[in-house]
């Protein structure tokens, strides 16, 4: 037994415009799995040197701030304890904005007064 549908068939004709411009997609270039590494001579602030492999093409790197001349890495070094050395002017800008209440001497005096 066949079913018959009494609804009329509707056909829609859409007008499609196709642009015939040439497309140029990038070709796939295979990248190496590991980048090329160069041998670099690193000179620390105290004059000691070592070589290592890096992706930087610079053959020589001269370090101005490293573990040899930073107070964080050498807390017992007397020549590095000058907290006032402000090369970039950041300490001065901080004091102009917030005052001297955050200085090391002020903080230790507050701790002694409160008994901490």
Coordinates of C-alpha atoms in Angstrom, one line a residue:
X1 CA 0.0 0.0 0.0
X2 CA 1.5 3.3 -1.1
X3 CA 1.1 6.5 0.8
X4 CA 0.2 9.5 -1.1
X5 CA 0.9 13.0 0.1
X6 CA -1.5 15.7 -1.0
X7 CA 1.0 18.6 -0.3
X8 CA 2.4 20.2 -3.4
X9 CA 6.1 20.0 -4.0
X10 CA 8.0 23.3 -3.7
X11 CA 11.2 23.7 -5.5
X12 CA 13.6 26.6 -4.6
X13 CA 16.1 27.8 -7.0
X14 CA 18.9 29.7 -5.3
X15 CA 21.2 31.9 -7.3
X16 CA 24.8 31.1 -6.3
X17 CA 27.6 33.3 -7.3
X18 CA 31.1 31.8 -7.4
X19 CA 34.1 34.1 -7.3
X20 CA 36.7 32.7 -9.7
X21 CA 39.8 34.3 -8.0
X22 CA 42.9 32.3 -7.7
X23 CA 43.8 31.2 -4.2
X24 CA 47.4 30.6 -3.2
X25 CA 47.8 28.7 0.0
X26 CA 51.1 28.4 1.8
X27 CA 53.0 25.3 1.1
X28 CA 53.9 23.1 4.0
X29 CA 57.5 23.3 4.9
X30 CA 58.7 20.6 7.2
X31 CA 60.3 22.1 10.3
X32 CA 63.1 20.2 12.0
X33 CA 62.1 18.3 15.1
X34 CA 64.9 20.0 17.1
X35 CA 66.1 23.5 16.5
X36 CA 69.7 24.2 15.5
X37 CA 71.9 25.0 18.5
X38 CA 75.0 27.2 18.5
X39 CA 78.0 27.0 20.9
X40 CA 78.1 30.2 23.0
X41 CA 80.8 31.5 25.3
X42 CA 79.3 33.0 28.4
X43 CA 81.5 35.5 30.4
X44 CA 80.3 36.1 34.0
X45 CA 80.8 39.4 35.8
X46 CA 83.9 38.1 37.7
X47 CA 85.6 37.1 34.5
X48 CA 85.0 33.4 34.6
X49 CA 83.8 31.8 31.4
X50 CA 82.1 28.7 30.2
X51 CA 80.6 27.4 27.0
X52 CA 77.1 26.0 26.4
X53 CA 74.8 25.1 23.6
X54 CA 71.9 27.5 22.9
X55 CA 69.5 28.5 20.1
X56 CA 70.9 32.1 20.3
X57 CA 73.3 32.8 17.3
X58 CA 75.4 35.2 19.3
X59 CA 78.8 33.6 19.8
X60 CA 79.7 35.6 23.0
X61 CA 77.4 36.6 25.9
X62 CA 78.7 39.0 28.6
X63 CA 76.7 38.9 31.8
X64 CA 76.5 42.0 33.9
X65 CA 74.1 40.7 36.6
X66 CA 74.6 37.0 37.6
X67 CA 74.9 34.8 40.7
X68 CA 78.4 36.2 41.4
X69 CA 77.4 39.8 42.0
X70 CA 73.9 39.6 43.3
X71 CA 73.1 40.1 47.0
X72 CA 70.4 37.5 46.8
X73 CA 72.9 34.8 45.9
X74 CA 75.7 36.2 48.2
X75 CA 74.1 37.5 51.3
X76 CA 77.4 37.5 53.3
X77 CA 79.3 39.6 50.8
X78 CA 80.0 43.0 52.4
X79 CA 80.5 44.8 49.1
X80 CA 77.1 43.7 47.8
X81 CA 75.2 44.8 50.9
X82 CA 74.8 48.4 49.7
X83 CA 71.0 48.4 49.4
X84 CA 71.0 52.0 48.3
X85 CA 72.6 51.2 44.9
X86 CA 69.8 52.3 42.6
X87 CA 71.0 52.0 39.0
X88 CA 67.7 52.3 37.3
X89 CA 66.1 54.9 39.7
X90 CA 63.4 52.5 40.8
X91 CA 64.1 52.9 44.5
X92 CA 64.0 56.6 44.3
X93 CA 60.7 56.5 42.4
X94 CA 59.2 54.1 45.0
X95 CA 60.2 56.4 47.8
X96 CA 58.8 59.4 46.0
X97 CA 55.5 57.6 45.7
X98 CA 55.2 55.7 49.0
X99 CA 57.7 57.4 51.3
X100 CA 60.5 55.8 53.4
X101 CA 58.2 53.6 55.6
X102 CA 59.2 50.5 53.6
X103 CA 63.0 50.9 54.1
X104 CA 64.9 48.1 55.7
X105 CA 65.9 50.1 58.8
X106 CA 62.3 51.3 59.4
X107 CA 61.0 47.8 59.1
X108 CA 63.5 46.3 61.6
X109 CA 62.7 49.1 64.1
X110 CA 59.0 48.4 63.8
X111 CA 59.6 44.6 64.3
X112 CA 61.7 45.3 67.4
X113 CA 59.0 47.7 68.8
X114 CA 56.2 45.2 68.3
X115 CA 58.3 42.3 69.6
X116 CA 58.2 40.1 66.5

